[in-house]
Coordinates of C-alpha atoms and ligand atoms in Angstrom, one line a residue:
M153 CA -11.4 -13.0 -17.2
R154 CA -7.8 -12.0 -18.0
M155 CA -6.5 -9.7 -15.4
L156 CA -3.3 -7.6 -15.6
I157 CA -2.0 -6.9 -12.1
T158 CA 0.8 -4.3 -12.0
G159 CA 3.2 -4.2 -9.0
G160 CA 2.2 -7.8 -8.2
A161 CA 5.7 -8.6 -6.7
G162 CA 5.3 -5.8 -4.1
F163 CA 3.6 -6.0 -0.7
I164 CA -0.1 -5.4 -1.4
G165 CA 0.1 -6.6 -5.0
A166 CA 1.6 -10.0 -4.0
N167 CA -1.1 -10.5 -1.4
F168 CA -3.7 -9.6 -4.1
V169 CA -2.3 -12.2 -6.5
H170 CA -2.4 -14.8 -3.8
Q171 CA -6.1 -13.9 -3.1
A172 CA -6.8 -14.0 -6.8
V173 CA -5.4 -17.5 -7.2
R174 CA -7.0 -18.8 -4.0
E175 CA -10.5 -17.3 -4.3
H176 CA -11.0 -16.4 -8.0
P177 CA -10.0 -19.5 -10.0
D178 CA -11.9 -18.0 -13.1
V179 CA -9.3 -15.2 -13.3
R180 CA -6.2 -15.6 -15.4
V181 CA -3.5 -13.5 -13.8
T182 CA -0.6 -11.7 -15.6
V183 CA 1.7 -9.7 -13.3
L184 CA 3.7 -6.8 -14.7
D185 CA 6.4 -5.7 -12.3
A186 CA 9.8 -3.9 -12.7
L187 CA 11.3 -5.8 -9.7
T188 CA 12.7 -2.6 -8.1
Y189 CA 14.3 -2.9 -4.7
A190 CA 10.6 -3.2 -3.4
G191 CA 9.6 -6.1 -5.7
D192 CA 10.5 -9.7 -4.8
R193 CA 9.6 -12.5 -7.1
S194 CA 9.9 -15.0 -4.2
S195 CA 6.7 -13.3 -2.8
L196 CA 4.9 -15.0 -5.7
A197 CA 6.7 -18.4 -5.4
P198 CA 3.6 -20.1 -3.8
V199 CA 1.5 -19.2 -6.8
A200 CA 4.2 -19.2 -9.5
D201 CA 2.6 -22.1 -11.5
A202 CA -0.8 -20.4 -11.6
I203 CA 0.2 -17.0 -13.1
T204 CA 2.2 -15.4 -15.9
F205 CA 5.0 -13.1 -14.7
V206 CA 6.4 -10.3 -16.9
E207 CA 9.3 -8.2 -15.8
G208 CA 9.0 -4.6 -17.0
S209 CA 8.0 -1.1 -16.3
V210 CA 4.5 0.4 -16.4
A211 CA 6.1 3.4 -18.1
D212 CA 7.2 1.2 -21.1
A213 CA 4.5 2.2 -23.6
A214 CA 5.0 -0.7 -26.1
L215 CA 5.0 -3.4 -23.4
V216 CA 2.0 -1.9 -21.6
D217 CA 0.1 -1.6 -24.9
R218 CA 0.7 -5.3 -25.7
L219 CA -0.2 -6.6 -22.2
V220 CA -3.3 -4.4 -21.9
G221 CA -4.4 -5.5 -25.3
E222 CA -4.4 -9.1 -24.1
S223 CA -6.4 -8.3 -20.9
D224 CA -10.0 -7.7 -19.8
A225 CA -9.1 -5.8 -16.7
V226 CA -6.1 -4.0 -15.2
V227 CA -5.5 -3.5 -11.4
H228 CA -2.8 -1.0 -11.0
F229 CA -0.7 -1.4 -7.8
A230 CA 2.7 -0.6 -9.1
A231 CA 4.2 2.5 -7.5
E232 CA 7.1 4.0 -5.7
S233 CA 5.5 3.8 -2.3
H234 CA 7.8 5.0 0.5
N235 CA 7.5 8.6 1.8
D236 CA 11.0 8.7 3.2
N237 CA 12.5 7.6 -0.1
S238 CA 10.5 10.3 -1.9
L239 CA 12.1 12.9 0.3
N240 CA 15.6 11.7 -0.6
D241 CA 15.0 11.3 -4.4
P242 CA 11.6 12.2 -5.9
S243 CA 12.5 11.4 -9.5
P244 CA 11.4 7.7 -9.7
F245 CA 8.1 8.7 -8.0
V246 CA 7.4 11.1 -10.9
E247 CA 8.3 8.4 -13.5
T248 CA 6.4 5.5 -12.1
N249 CA 3.5 7.1 -10.3
L250 CA 2.7 9.7 -12.9
V251 CA 4.2 8.6 -16.2
G252 CA 3.4 5.0 -15.4
T253 CA -0.2 5.7 -14.7
Y254 CA -0.5 7.9 -17.8
T255 CA 0.9 5.1 -19.9
L256 CA -1.6 2.6 -18.5
L257 CA -4.5 5.0 -19.0
E258 CA -3.6 5.5 -22.7
A259 CA -3.5 1.7 -23.2
V260 CA -6.9 1.0 -21.4
R261 CA -8.4 3.9 -23.4
K262 CA -7.2 2.4 -26.7
H263 CA -8.2 -1.2 -25.9
G264 CA -11.4 -0.4 -24.0
V265 CA -10.2 -2.3 -20.9
R266 CA -11.7 -2.0 -17.4
Y267 CA -9.2 -0.3 -15.0
H268 CA -8.9 -0.1 -11.2
H269 CA -6.5 2.4 -9.7
I270 CA -5.0 1.7 -6.3
S271 CA -4.3 4.9 -4.4
T272 CA -3.8 6.2 -0.9
D273 CA -5.5 8.2 1.8
E274 CA -2.4 10.4 1.8
V275 CA -3.8 12.4 -1.2
Y276 CA -6.0 14.2 1.3
G277 CA -3.1 15.5 3.4
D278 CA -3.6 15.1 7.2
L279 CA -6.0 15.8 10.0
A280 CA -5.3 17.3 13.4
L281 CA -5.2 15.0 16.4
D282 CA -8.1 16.8 18.1
D283 CA -10.3 16.9 14.9
P284 CA -13.2 14.4 15.0
A285 CA -13.3 14.5 11.1
K286 CA -12.3 11.6 8.9
F287 CA -11.4 11.7 5.2
T288 CA -14.4 11.2 2.8
P289 CA -14.6 11.1 -1.0
E290 CA -15.4 14.8 -0.9
T291 CA -12.3 15.8 1.1
P292 CA -10.2 18.2 -1.0
Y293 CA -6.8 16.9 -2.2
N294 CA -3.9 18.4 -0.2
P295 CA -0.9 16.0 -0.4
S296 CA 2.2 16.7 1.6
S297 CA 5.1 14.7 0.3
P298 CA 6.6 14.0 -3.2
Y299 CA 5.1 10.4 -2.8
S300 CA 1.6 11.6 -2.0
S301 CA 1.6 14.4 -4.5
T302 CA 2.5 12.0 -7.3
K303 CA -0.3 9.6 -6.1
A304 CA -2.7 12.6 -6.1
G305 CA -1.6 13.5 -9.6
S306 CA -2.2 10.0 -10.8
D307 CA -5.7 10.0 -9.3
L308 CA -6.5 13.2 -11.2
L309 CA -5.2 11.7 -14.4
V310 CA -7.7 8.8 -13.9
R311 CA -10.6 11.1 -13.2
A312 CA -9.8 13.1 -16.4
W313 CA -9.5 10.0 -18.5
V314 CA -12.9 8.9 -17.2
R315 CA -14.6 12.2 -17.9
S316 CA -12.9 13.2 -21.2
F317 CA -12.4 9.7 -22.8
G318 CA -15.0 7.6 -21.1
V319 CA -12.4 5.2 -19.6
Q320 CA -14.1 2.5 -17.5
A321 CA -12.2 3.2 -14.3
T322 CA -12.6 3.1 -10.5
I323 CA -10.3 4.5 -7.8
S324 CA -9.7 3.3 -4.3
N325 CA -7.9 5.3 -1.6
C326 CA -6.8 3.1 1.3
S327 CA -5.2 3.8 4.7
N328 CA -2.0 2.1 6.1
N329 CA -1.7 -1.6 5.4
Y330 CA 0.0 -4.2 7.5
G331 CA 0.5 -8.0 7.0
P332 CA 2.8 -10.5 5.3
Y333 CA 5.3 -9.6 2.6
Q334 CA 5.6 -5.9 3.5
H335 CA 9.1 -4.4 2.8
I336 CA 11.0 -3.9 6.0
E337 CA 11.7 -0.2 5.3
K338 CA 8.0 0.4 6.4
F339 CA 7.2 1.1 10.1
I340 CA 5.6 -2.1 11.4
P341 CA 8.0 -4.7 9.7
R342 CA 11.0 -2.5 10.5
Q343 CA 10.1 -2.6 14.2
I344 CA 9.2 -6.4 14.1
T345 CA 12.6 -7.2 12.5
N346 CA 14.4 -4.9 14.9
L347 CA 12.8 -6.7 17.8
I348 CA 13.7 -10.1 16.3
D349 CA 17.3 -8.9 16.2
G350 CA 17.1 -7.6 19.8
V351 CA 17.3 -4.0 18.6
R352 CA 15.1 -1.2 20.1
P353 CA 12.2 0.0 17.9
K354 CA 12.7 3.5 16.4
L355 CA 9.9 6.1 16.7
Y356 CA 10.0 9.3 14.6
G357 CA 9.6 12.3 16.8
A358 CA 7.2 12.0 19.8
G359 CA 5.4 9.1 18.1
L360 CA 2.0 10.7 18.4
N361 CA 1.2 10.5 14.7
V362 CA -1.9 8.5 14.0
R363 CA -2.3 6.0 11.2
D364 CA -5.6 4.1 10.4
W365 CA -4.3 0.5 10.2
I366 CA -6.0 -2.1 8.0
H367 CA -4.9 -5.7 7.3
V368 CA -3.8 -6.2 3.7
E369 CA -6.3 -9.0 3.2
D370 CA -9.1 -6.5 4.0
H371 CA -7.7 -3.9 1.6
N372 CA -7.7 -6.5 -1.1
S373 CA -11.2 -7.9 -0.4
A374 CA -12.4 -4.4 -0.7
V375 CA -10.7 -4.1 -4.1
W376 CA -12.5 -7.3 -5.3
A377 CA -15.8 -5.8 -4.1
I378 CA -15.1 -2.7 -6.2
L379 CA -14.2 -4.7 -9.2
D380 CA -17.4 -6.8 -8.8
R381 CA -19.9 -4.1 -7.9
G382 CA -18.2 -0.7 -8.0
R383 CA -19.7 2.2 -10.0
I384 CA -17.6 3.3 -12.9
G385 CA -16.0 6.7 -12.4
E386 CA -16.4 6.4 -8.6
T387 CA -13.9 6.8 -5.8
Y388 CA -14.1 4.4 -2.8
L389 CA -12.2 5.0 0.5
I390 CA -11.0 1.8 2.1
G391 CA -10.4 1.7 5.9
A392 CA -11.3 -0.5 8.9
D393 CA -11.5 2.0 11.8
G394 CA -8.0 1.2 12.9
E395 CA -6.8 4.6 14.2
T396 CA -3.7 4.0 16.4
N397 CA -0.7 6.2 17.2
N398 CA 2.8 5.1 16.5
L399 CA 3.7 4.9 20.1
Q400 CA 0.8 2.6 20.8
V401 CA 1.9 0.3 17.9
V402 CA 5.4 0.1 19.3
Q403 CA 4.2 -0.6 22.8
T404 CA 1.9 -3.3 21.6
L405 CA 4.8 -4.9 19.7
L406 CA 7.1 -4.6 22.8
E407 CA 4.4 -6.4 24.8
V408 CA 4.1 -9.2 22.1
F409 CA 7.9 -9.6 22.4
G410 CA 7.8 -9.6 26.2
R411 CA 9.9 -6.4 26.4
D412 CA 9.5 -3.4 28.7
A413 CA 7.0 -0.7 27.5
D414 CA 9.8 2.0 27.4
D415 CA 12.3 -0.1 25.5
F416 CA 12.4 2.0 22.3
D417 CA 14.3 5.0 20.9
H418 CA 13.0 8.4 19.7
V419 CA 14.8 9.3 16.4
N420 CA 14.7 12.2 14.0
D421 CA 11.2 13.1 12.8
R422 CA 10.2 12.9 9.1
P423 CA 10.2 16.4 7.4
G424 CA 6.6 17.4 6.8
H425 CA 5.4 14.4 8.8
D426 CA 1.6 14.0 8.4
M427 CA -0.1 14.0 11.8
R428 CA -3.2 11.9 11.4
Y429 CA -5.1 9.8 8.8
A430 CA -8.6 8.6 9.3
I431 CA -11.0 7.0 6.8
D432 CA -14.8 7.1 6.5
A433 CA -15.4 4.0 4.5
S434 CA -19.2 4.2 4.6
R435 CA -19.6 4.3 0.8
L436 CA -17.8 1.0 0.6
R437 CA -19.7 -0.6 3.5
D438 CA -23.2 0.8 2.6
E439 CA -23.1 0.6 -1.2
L440 CA -21.0 -2.5 -1.7
G441 CA -21.7 -4.4 1.5
W442 CA -18.0 -4.8 2.3
S443 CA -16.7 -5.3 5.9
P444 CA -13.3 -6.1 7.2
G445 CA -12.3 -9.6 8.4
F446 CA -9.6 -8.4 10.8
T447 CA -11.3 -6.4 13.5
D448 CA -8.8 -6.8 16.3
F449 CA -5.5 -5.0 15.5
R450 CA -3.5 -6.8 18.1
T451 CA -4.5 -10.3 16.8
G452 CA -3.5 -9.2 13.2
L453 CA -0.3 -7.8 14.5
E454 CA 0.6 -11.0 16.3
A455 CA -0.1 -13.0 13.1
T456 CA 2.2 -10.6 11.3
V457 CA 4.9 -11.0 13.9
D458 CA 4.6 -14.8 13.5
W459 CA 4.9 -14.4 9.7
Y460 CA 8.2 -12.4 10.0
R461 CA 9.5 -14.9 12.5
G462 CA 8.8 -17.7 10.1
H463 CA 10.1 -16.0 6.9
E464 CA 13.5 -14.6 7.9
A465 CA 15.1 -15.8 4.6
W466 CA 12.6 -13.4 2.9
W467 CA 13.6 -10.3 4.8
R468 CA 17.1 -10.8 6.1
P469 CA 19.0 -9.9 2.9
A470 CA 17.5 -6.4 2.9
K471 CA 17.9 -5.6 6.6
A472 CA 21.5 -4.2 6.9
A473 CA 21.0 -1.9 3.9
V474 CA 17.7 -0.6 5.1
E475 CA 19.2 0.2 8.5
A476 CA 22.3 1.8 7.0
K477 CA 20.1 4.1 4.9
Y478 CA 18.1 5.2 8.0
A479 CA 21.3 5.8 9.9
Q480 CA 22.2 8.4 7.3
T481 CA 19.2 10.6 8.4
G482 CA 19.5 9.7 12.1
Q483 CA 16.4 7.6 11.9
Ligands
LIG249 P1 5.5 -1.8 -2.6 O1 6.6 -0.7 -2.7 O2 5.7 -2.9 -1.6 O3 5.5 -2.5 -4.1 C1 5.5 -1.7 -5.2 C2 5.7 -2.7 -6.4 O4 5.7 -2.0 -7.6 C3 7.1 -3.5 -6.4 O5 6.9 -4.8 -6.7 C4 7.9 -2.8 -7.4 O6 8.9 -3.6 -8.0 C5 6.8 -2.4 -8.4 N1 7.2 -1.2 -9.3 C6 7.8 -0.1 -8.9 N2 8.0 0.7 -10.0 C7 7.5 0.0 -11.1 C8 7.4 0.3 -12.4 N3 7.9 1.4 -13.0 N4 6.8 -0.6 -13.2 C9 6.4 -1.8 -12.7 N5 6.4 -2.1 -11.4 C10 7.0 -1.2 -10.6 O7 4.2 -1.0 -2.5 P2 2.8 -1.4 -1.7 O8 3.0 -1.0 -0.3 O9 2.5 -2.8 -2.0 O10 1.8 -0.4 -2.4 C11 1.1 -0.8 -3.6 C12 0.1 0.2 -4.0 O11 -0.8 0.5 -3.0 C13 0.8 1.6 -4.3 O12 0.1 2.1 -5.4 C14 0.6 2.4 -3.1 O13 0.5 3.8 -3.4 C15 -0.8 1.9 -2.6 N6 -1.1 2.0 -1.2 C16 -0.2 1.5 -0.3 C17 -0.6 1.5 1.1 C18 0.3 0.9 2.1 O14 0.0 1.0 3.3 N7 1.4 0.2 1.8 C19 -1.8 2.1 1.5 C20 -2.6 2.6 0.5 C21 -2.3 2.5 -0.9
LIG250 O1 -1.7 5.9 4.4 C1 -1.3 5.1 3.4 C2 0.2 5.1 3.2 O2 0.8 4.4 4.3 C3 0.7 4.5 1.8 O3 0.2 5.3 0.8 C4 2.2 4.4 1.8 O4 2.6 3.7 0.6 C5 2.7 3.6 3.0 O5 4.1 3.6 3.0 C6 2.2 4.3 4.3 O6 2.8 5.6 4.4 P1 3.3 6.0 5.9 O7 4.3 7.1 5.6 O8 2.2 6.3 6.8 O9 4.0 4.6 6.4 P2 5.4 4.3 7.1 O10 5.3 2.8 7.3 O11 6.6 4.8 6.4 O12 5.2 5.0 8.5 C7 4.1 4.9 9.3 C8 4.3 5.8 10.5 O13 5.4 5.4 11.3 C9 4.6 7.3 10.1 O14 3.9 8.1 11.0 C10 6.1 7.4 10.2 C11 6.4 6.4 11.4 N1 7.7 5.7 11.4 C12 8.1 5.1 10.3 C13 9.3 4.4 10.3 C14 9.8 3.7 9.1 C15 8.4 5.7 12.6 O15 8.0 6.2 13.7 N2 9.5 4.9 12.7 C16 10.0 4.3 11.6 O16 11.1 3.6 11.7

């Protein structure tokens, strides 16, 4: 099996490539990644000898056509992924998330290659704090940000290419991931690296927004289950019942670092900030027999803290620039 993995130098993609090399020795991996600010080749250093790495964009039609033509399956992680960045400049989000996905779809259509599309629960918009509902595959799309709207658009392209052209595709919409190799612009690694530096964590607004946290290894094991046993044309929601508000996350981290529970700052809120995400993953659990390995959030968080403590050389070069950017918006 020859597998093309886009965005393999990013957070989830790199963890997926590691899992592929570790647990699926029959798979020959090629990574296509543009090495944007979010891509880091050193995240693939432990598996560098076992894979082929190609630097380039998913929106480069000639390159994508060649690589897809040499593959049996494509798993598409590459994206502009950060909501805050999409509020400052939406244009790369349109190019990578929409044009890039279109480019891949045209290539898998031409070459008859199996395609799995990695997407997000944010396509469904948000839920109220007092609403017992969770997102299901039937929840109407209602994205809030430039990021989530381009992801929603990319999902709709996939659905149309399945129905109109018979492309052999599946889609997964996952909730918030945490774990090793996550860029420090994101909430959890930003606060961990702040705490390592003796800086107070930064909470947007009141900090009551809820995210449904899942360990990246569990997201990726679900993707393998879909690749193995998923129904073509189907959408699978991935989540591990990890609803936690941002304040609780910060206070757990403060406890892990032995700091006082009120040792954090409230900073400017995100415009249009989604209130709550929650996933009903019963299709994945019932049809494909998937279940998460990380069931205790605190244990997963402690392991993640240890990883950032042990890999300062990986994140340190980006820290000052990330904080300078947040300072511009008072965050
Ligand atoms: P990330 O920002 O850490 O990594 C994105 C990767 O894509 C980087 O390596 C970057 O260099 C690469 N890339 C960007 N533009 C490219 C282009 N034009 N061509 C080729 N490569 C390009 O993102 P992530 O958090 O690992 O997210 C991966 C995927 O998972 C995305 O599709 C995202 O929407 C989805 N997702 C993320 C989460 C989460 O919590 N992080 C949750 C659900 C779904
Ligand atoms: O739900 C899946 C999505 O999760 C993915 O599609 C996105 O790619 C991924 O970035 C993530 O989006 P969020 O916007 O939820 O993640 P982020 O880490 O940016 O923020 C998580 C929450 O923490 C959110 O409510 C905003 C808040 N936050 C964030 C930062 C960076 C803070 O309170 N302080 C911060 O410093």
